[in-house]
JSON list of C-alpha atoms in Angstrom, two decimals:
[
{"chain": "A", "resi": 1, "resn": "MET", "atom": "CA", "xyz": [35.45, 69.24, 66.30]},
{"chain": "A", "resi": 2, "resn": "ALA", "atom": "CA", "xyz": [33.49, 69.68, 63.12]},
{"chain": "A", "resi": 3, "resn": "SER", "atom": "CA", "xyz": [36.70, 70.19, 61.18]},
{"chain": "A", "resi": 4, "resn": "GLU", "atom": "CA", "xyz": [38.03, 66.84, 62.41]},
{"chain": "A", "resi": 5, "resn": "ARG", "atom": "CA", "xyz": [35.12, 64.98, 60.90]},
{"chain": "A", "resi": 6, "resn": "PHE", "atom": "CA", "xyz": [35.78, 66.16, 57.39]},
{"chain": "A", "resi": 7, "resn": "GLN", "atom": "CA", "xyz": [39.52, 65.65, 57.32]},
{"chain": "A", "resi": 8, "resn": "LYS", "atom": "CA", "xyz": [40.89, 62.84, 55.21]},
{"chain": "A", "resi": 9, "resn": "ARG", "atom": "CA", "xyz": [42.45, 60.02, 57.05]},
{"chain": "A", "resi": 10, "resn": "SER", "atom": "CA", "xyz": [45.57, 58.62, 55.53]},
{"chain": "A", "resi": 11, "resn": "ALA", "atom": "CA", "xyz": [45.58, 54.91, 54.97]},
{"chain": "A", "resi": 12, "resn": "ASP", "atom": "CA", "xyz": [48.62, 52.97, 56.06]},
{"chain": "A", "resi": 13, "resn": "THR", "atom": "CA", "xyz": [48.25, 50.31, 53.36]},
{"chain": "A", "resi": 14, "resn": "SER", "atom": "CA", "xyz": [49.18, 50.74, 49.72]},
{"chain": "A", "resi": 15, "resn": "PRO", "atom": "CA", "xyz": [46.74, 49.57, 47.06]},
{"chain": "A", "resi": 16, "resn": "GLY", "atom": "CA", "xyz": [47.30, 45.96, 45.89]},
{"chain": "A", "resi": 17, "resn": "ILE", "atom": "CA", "xyz": [48.12, 44.86, 42.38]},
{"chain": "A", "resi": 18, "resn": "THR", "atom": "CA", "xyz": [45.02, 43.74, 40.54]},
{"chain": "A", "resi": 19, "resn": "THR", "atom": "CA", "xyz": [45.18, 40.21, 39.18]},
{"chain": "A", "resi": 20, "resn": "ALA", "atom": "CA", "xyz": [41.96, 40.31, 37.21]},
{"chain": "A", "resi": 21, "resn": "SER", "atom": "CA", "xyz": [43.74, 40.22, 33.83]},
{"chain": "A", "resi": 22, "resn": "LEU", "atom": "CA", "xyz": [46.22, 37.49, 34.85]},
{"chain": "A", "resi": 23, "resn": "PRO", "atom": "CA", "xyz": [44.12, 34.57, 33.51]},
{"chain": "A", "resi": 24, "resn": "ASP", "atom": "CA", "xyz": [43.76, 36.38, 30.17]},
{"chain": "A", "resi": 25, "resn": "ILE", "atom": "CA", "xyz": [47.52, 36.85, 29.89]},
{"chain": "A", "resi": 26, "resn": "ILE", "atom": "CA", "xyz": [48.22, 33.21, 30.77]},
{"chain": "A", "resi": 27, "resn": "PHE", "atom": "CA", "xyz": [45.61, 32.02, 28.27]},
{"chain": "A", "resi": 28, "resn": "MET", "atom": "CA", "xyz": [47.13, 34.16, 25.51]},
{"chain": "A", "resi": 29, "resn": "LEU", "atom": "CA", "xyz": [50.63, 32.81, 26.26]},
{"chain": "A", "resi": 30, "resn": "LEU", "atom": "CA", "xyz": [49.32, 29.25, 26.23]},
{"chain": "A", "resi": 31, "resn": "ILE", "atom": "CA", "xyz": [47.70, 29.76, 22.83]},
{"chain": "A", "resi": 32, "resn": "PHE", "atom": "CA", "xyz": [50.85, 31.40, 21.48]},
{"chain": "A", "resi": 33, "resn": "PHE", "atom": "CA", "xyz": [53.06, 28.46, 22.47]},
{"chain": "A", "resi": 34, "resn": "MET", "atom": "CA", "xyz": [50.54, 25.91, 21.19]},
{"chain": "A", "resi": 35, "resn": "VAL", "atom": "CA", "xyz": [50.42, 27.60, 17.79]},
{"chain": "A", "resi": 36, "resn": "THR", "atom": "CA", "xyz": [54.17, 28.09, 17.38]},
{"chain": "A", "resi": 37, "resn": "THR", "atom": "CA", "xyz": [55.35, 24.70, 18.64]},
{"chain": "A", "resi": 38, "resn": "VAL", "atom": "CA", "xyz": [55.98, 21.98, 16.07]},
{"chain": "A", "resi": 39, "resn": "LEU", "atom": "CA", "xyz": [55.02, 18.58, 17.44]},
{"chain": "A", "resi": 40, "resn": "ARG", "atom": "CA", "xyz": [54.80, 16.56, 14.26]},
{"chain": "A", "resi": 41, "resn": "GLU", "atom": "CA", "xyz": [57.22, 13.72, 13.75]},
{"chain": "A", "resi": 42, "resn": "THR", "atom": "CA", "xyz": [57.49, 11.57, 10.64]},
{"chain": "A", "resi": 43, "resn": "GLU", "atom": "CA", "xyz": [56.30, 8.00, 11.02]},
{"chain": "A", "resi": 44, "resn": "ILE", "atom": "CA", "xyz": [58.90, 5.88, 9.27]},
{"chain": "A", "resi": 45, "resn": "GLN", "atom": "CA", "xyz": [57.31, 3.17, 7.13]},
{"chain": "A", "resi": 46, "resn": "VAL", "atom": "CA", "xyz": [60.49, 1.83, 5.55]},
{"chain": "A", "resi": 47, "resn": "ARG", "atom": "CA", "xyz": [63.51, 0.28, 7.24]},
{"chain": "A", "resi": 48, "resn": "THR", "atom": "CA", "xyz": [66.70, 2.29, 6.95]},
{"chain": "A", "resi": 49, "resn": "GLU", "atom": "CA", "xyz": [69.82, 0.63, 8.30]},
{"chain": "A", "resi": 50, "resn": "LEU", "atom": "CA", "xyz": [72.35, 3.21, 7.23]},
{"chain": "A", "resi": 51, "resn": "PRO", "atom": "CA", "xyz": [75.86, 2.20, 6.14]},
{"chain": "A", "resi": 52, "resn": "GLU", "atom": "CA", "xyz": [78.92, 3.30, 8.11]},
{"chain": "A", "resi": 53, "resn": "ALA", "atom": "CA", "xyz": [81.19, 6.11, 6.90]},
{"chain": "A", "resi": 54, "resn": "GLU", "atom": "CA", "xyz": [84.58, 7.44, 7.91]},
{"chain": "A", "resi": 55, "resn": "ALA", "atom": "CA", "xyz": [84.14, 11.14, 7.13]},
{"chain": "A", "resi": 56, "resn": "LEU", "atom": "CA", "xyz": [80.85, 12.77, 8.12]},
{"chain": "A", "resi": 57, "resn": "THR", "atom": "CA", "xyz": [79.68, 16.38, 8.19]},
{"chain": "A", "resi": 58, "resn": "LYS", "atom": "CA", "xyz": [76.80, 17.42, 10.40]},
{"chain": "A", "resi": 59, "resn": "ILE", "atom": "CA", "xyz": [74.28, 19.89, 8.99]},
{"chain": "A", "resi": 60, "resn": "ASP", "atom": "CA", "xyz": [73.18, 22.29, 11.71]},
{"chain": "A", "resi": 61, "resn": "GLN", "atom": "CA", "xyz": [70.24, 23.88, 9.91]},
{"chain": "A", "resi": 62, "resn": "ARG", "atom": "CA", "xyz": [67.57, 21.18, 10.36]},
{"chain": "A", "resi": 63, "resn": "ARG", "atom": "CA", "xyz": [64.84, 23.31, 8.76]},
{"chain": "A", "resi": 64, "resn": "LEU", "atom": "CA", "xyz": [66.63, 23.21, 5.41]},
{"chain": "A", "resi": 65, "resn": "ILE", "atom": "CA", "xyz": [66.65, 19.40, 5.25]},
{"chain": "A", "resi": 66, "resn": "SER", "atom": "CA", "xyz": [64.01, 17.26, 3.55]},
{"chain": "A", "resi": 67, "resn": "ASN", "atom": "CA", "xyz": [64.45, 13.55, 4.29]},
{"chain": "A", "resi": 68, "resn": "VAL", "atom": "CA", "xyz": [63.80, 10.92, 1.63]},
{"chain": "A", "resi": 69, "resn": "TYR", "atom": "CA", "xyz": [63.75, 7.37, 3.01]},
{"chain": "A", "resi": 70, "resn": "ILE", "atom": "CA", "xyz": [64.53, 4.45, 0.68]},
{"chain": "A", "resi": 71, "resn": "GLY", "atom": "CA", "xyz": [64.31, 0.91, 1.98]},
{"chain": "A", "resi": 72, "resn": "PRO", "atom": "CA", "xyz": [62.17, -2.19, 2.43]},
{"chain": "A", "resi": 73, "resn": "VAL", "atom": "CA", "xyz": [58.60, -1.59, 3.62]},
{"chain": "A", "resi": 74, "resn": "ILE", "atom": "CA", "xyz": [58.21, -2.60, 7.27]},
{"chain": "A", "resi": 75, "resn": "ARG", "atom": "CA", "xyz": [54.56, -3.75, 7.20]},
{"chain": "A", "resi": 76, "resn": "GLY", "atom": "CA", "xyz": [51.60, -3.96, 4.88]},
{"chain": "A", "resi": 77, "resn": "PRO", "atom": "CA", "xyz": [50.93, -5.66, 1.58]},
{"chain": "A", "resi": 78, "resn": "ARG", "atom": "CA", "xyz": [54.27, -4.47, 0.12]},
{"chain": "A", "resi": 79, "resn": "GLU", "atom": "CA", "xyz": [56.32, -5.75, 3.08]},
{"chain": "A", "resi": 80, "resn": "GLY", "atom": "CA", "xyz": [59.97, -6.31, 2.15]},
{"chain": "A", "resi": 81, "resn": "GLU", "atom": "CA", "xyz": [59.69, -4.48, -1.19]},
{"chain": "A", "resi": 82, "resn": "THR", "atom": "CA", "xyz": [61.99, -1.47, -1.67]},
{"chain": "A", "resi": 83, "resn": "ALA", "atom": "CA", "xyz": [59.95, 1.74, -1.46]},
{"chain": "A", "resi": 84, "resn": "VAL", "atom": "CA", "xyz": [60.44, 5.49, -1.23]},
{"chain": "A", "resi": 85, "resn": "GLN", "atom": "CA", "xyz": [58.97, 7.59, 1.58]},
{"chain": "A", "resi": 86, "resn": "ILE", "atom": "CA", "xyz": [58.80, 11.39, 1.67]},
{"chain": "A", "resi": 87, "resn": "ASP", "atom": "CA", "xyz": [57.32, 12.88, 4.83]},
{"chain": "A", "resi": 88, "resn": "ASP", "atom": "CA", "xyz": [54.58, 10.42, 5.90]},
{"chain": "A", "resi": 89, "resn": "ALA", "atom": "CA", "xyz": [53.64, 9.06, 2.48]},
{"chain": "A", "resi": 90, "resn": "LEU", "atom": "CA", "xyz": [54.97, 6.12, 0.52]},
{"chain": "A", "resi": 91, "resn": "ILE", "atom": "CA", "xyz": [55.57, 7.15, -3.08]},
{"chain": "A", "resi": 92, "resn": "GLU", "atom": "CA", "xyz": [54.05, 4.76, -5.63]},
{"chain": "A", "resi": 93, "resn": "ASP", "atom": "CA", "xyz": [54.95, 6.66, -8.80]},
{"chain": "A", "resi": 94, "resn": "TYR", "atom": "CA", "xyz": [58.51, 7.97, -8.83]},
{"chain": "A", "resi": 95, "resn": "THR", "atom": "CA", "xyz": [57.55, 10.90, -11.07]},
{"chain": "A", "resi": 96, "resn": "ALA", "atom": "CA", "xyz": [55.63, 12.31, -8.07]},
{"chain": "A", "resi": 97, "resn": "ILE", "atom": "CA", "xyz": [59.00, 12.86, -6.39]},
{"chain": "A", "resi": 98, "resn": "ARG", "atom": "CA", "xyz": [59.78, 15.49, -9.00]},
{"chain": "A", "resi": 99, "resn": "THR", "atom": "CA", "xyz": [56.60, 17.45, -8.22]},
{"chain": "A", "resi": 100, "resn": "ILE", "atom": "CA", "xyz": [56.94, 17.16, -4.43]},
{"chain": "A", "resi": 101, "resn": "MET", "atom": "CA", "xyz": [60.58, 18.24, -4.40]},
{"chain": "A", "resi": 102, "resn": "TYR", "atom": "CA", "xyz": [60.01, 21.04, -6.91]},
{"chain": "A", "resi": 103, "resn": "ASN", "atom": "CA", "xyz": [57.26, 22.47, -4.66]},
{"chain": "A", "resi": 104, "resn": "GLN", "atom": "CA", "xyz": [59.49, 22.18, -1.58]},
{"chain": "A", "resi": 105, "resn": "LEU", "atom": "CA", "xyz": [62.33, 23.86, -3.48]},
{"chain": "A", "resi": 106, "resn": "GLN", "atom": "CA", "xyz": [60.04, 26.75, -4.39]},
{"chain": "A", "resi": 107, "resn": "GLU", "atom": "CA", "xyz": [59.18, 27.23, -0.69]},
{"chain": "A", "resi": 108, "resn": "GLU", "atom": "CA", "xyz": [62.81, 26.96, 0.45]},
{"chain": "A", "resi": 109, "resn": "PRO", "atom": "CA", "xyz": [65.45, 27.66, -2.26]},
{"chain": "A", "resi": 110, "resn": "ARG", "atom": "CA", "xyz": [68.29, 26.49, 0.03]},
{"chain": "A", "resi": 111, "resn": "LEU", "atom": "CA", "xyz": [66.68, 23.04, 0.45]},
{"chain": "A", "resi": 112, "resn": "ILE", "atom": "CA", "xyz": [69.00, 20.10, 1.08]},
{"chain": "A", "resi": 113, "resn": "VAL", "atom": "CA", "xyz": [67.63, 16.64, 0.27]},
{"chain": "A", "resi": 114, "resn": "SER", "atom": "CA", "xyz": [68.95, 14.01, 2.63]},
{"chain": "A", "resi": 115, "resn": "LEU", "atom": "CA", "xyz": [68.76, 10.49, 1.21]},
{"chain": "A", "resi": 116, "resn": "ARG", "atom": "CA", "xyz": [68.47, 7.90, 3.95]},
{"chain": "A", "resi": 117, "resn": "VAL", "atom": "CA", "xyz": [69.06, 4.69, 2.04]},
{"chain": "A", "resi": 118, "resn": "ASP", "atom": "CA", "xyz": [68.94, 1.23, 3.61]},
{"chain": "A", "resi": 119, "resn": "ARG", "atom": "CA", "xyz": [72.11, -0.76, 2.97]},
{"chain": "A", "resi": 120, "resn": "GLU", "atom": "CA", "xyz": [70.12, -3.55, 1.29]},
{"chain": "A", "resi": 121, "resn": "SER", "atom": "CA", "xyz": [68.05, -1.31, -1.00]},
{"chain": "A", "resi": 122, "resn": "GLU", "atom": "CA", "xyz": [67.94, -1.90, -4.73]},
{"chain": "A", "resi": 123, "resn": "MET", "atom": "CA", "xyz": [70.25, 0.54, -6.49]},
{"chain": "A", "resi": 124, "resn": "GLN", "atom": "CA", "xyz": [67.84, 0.82, -9.41]},
{"chain": "A", "resi": 125, "resn": "VAL", "atom": "CA", "xyz": [65.34, 2.52, -7.09]},
{"chain": "A", "resi": 126, "resn": "VAL", "atom": "CA", "xyz": [68.04, 4.84, -5.70]},
{"chain": "A", "resi": 127, "resn": "ASN", "atom": "CA", "xyz": [69.12, 5.74, -9.24]},
{"chain": "A", "resi": 128, "resn": "GLU", "atom": "CA", "xyz": [65.53, 6.52, -10.29]},
{"chain": "A", "resi": 129, "resn": "VAL", "atom": "CA", "xyz": [65.07, 8.73, -7.22]},
{"chain": "A", "resi": 130, "resn": "GLN", "atom": "CA", "xyz": [68.31, 10.57, -8.04]},
{"chain": "A", "resi": 131, "resn": "GLN", "atom": "CA", "xyz": [67.12, 11.15, -11.61]},
{"chain": "A", "resi": 132, "resn": "GLU", "atom": "CA", "xyz": [63.78, 12.57, -10.41]},
{"chain": "A", "resi": 133, "resn": "LEU", "atom": "CA", "xyz": [65.58, 14.84, -7.92]},
{"chain": "A", "resi": 134, "resn": "ARG", "atom": "CA", "xyz": [67.81, 16.06, -10.74]},
{"chain": "A", "resi": 135, "resn": "GLU", "atom": "CA", "xyz": [64.76, 16.78, -12.91]},
{"chain": "A", "resi": 136, "resn": "ALA", "atom": "CA", "xyz": [63.17, 18.74, -10.03]},
{"chain": "A", "resi": 137, "resn": "GLY", "atom": "CA", "xyz": [66.28, 20.91, -9.78]},
{"chain": "A", "resi": 138, "resn": "THR", "atom": "CA", "xyz": [67.20, 19.81, -6.25]},
{"chain": "A", "resi": 139, "resn": "LEU", "atom": "CA", "xyz": [70.93, 19.63, -6.72]},
{"chain": "A", "resi": 140, "resn": "ARG", "atom": "CA", "xyz": [71.91, 19.86, -3.05]},
{"chain": "A", "resi": 141, "resn": "ILE", "atom": "CA", "xyz": [71.76, 16.20, -2.05]},
{"chain": "A", "resi": 142, "resn": "ASN", "atom": "CA", "xyz": [73.50, 14.42, 0.79]},
{"chain": "A", "resi": 143, "resn": "TYR", "atom": "CA", "xyz": [73.57, 10.78, 1.83]},
{"chain": "A", "resi": 144, "resn": "SER", "atom": "CA", "xyz": [73.00, 10.01, 5.50]},
{"chain": "A", "resi": 145, "resn": "SER", "atom": "CA", "xyz": [75.07, 7.39, 7.25]},
{"chain": "A", "resi": 146, "resn": "ASN", "atom": "CA", "xyz": [76.21, 6.29, 10.67]},
{"chain": "A", "resi": 147, "resn": "PRO", "atom": "CA", "xyz": [79.73, 7.02, 11.92]},
{"chain": "A", "resi": 148, "resn": "GLU", "atom": "CA", "xyz": [82.12, 4.09, 11.57]},
{"chain": "A", "resi": 149, "resn": "LEU", "atom": "CA", "xyz": [82.55, 2.26, 14.85]},
{"chain": "A", "resi": 150, "resn": "ASP", "atom": "CA", "xyz": [86.13, 1.25, 15.68]}
]
């Protein structure tokens, strides 16, 4: 009888999985996705009604594209005046385009500049922008347009 007291009894249940570290793992995943997700969108400050075109080629690598918007200002003291926008900023001095694009080209050598020009923009402004892009060394330029509707 004494030997029965000291014998180990086998448990019928298996030990459960501990969930103590589960909140830590979820929190780390949440932080990872918050840091790696890009949520920023460019606020367009100029109107760009793109012209139609017959032959278009879609560029699949969106990270290589830097958009330059040229068109009339939508609101503000310069409303209706043709302006240039890169990212979220209206460019006052066109020589700043050279510096901005040169810096972007240094970060990404395969950079493609996409000109989104309003159909009623002044061609003098477009020509000045092209000259500044040429001076910056950004020679890969495309012109965005809408497909021609039949």
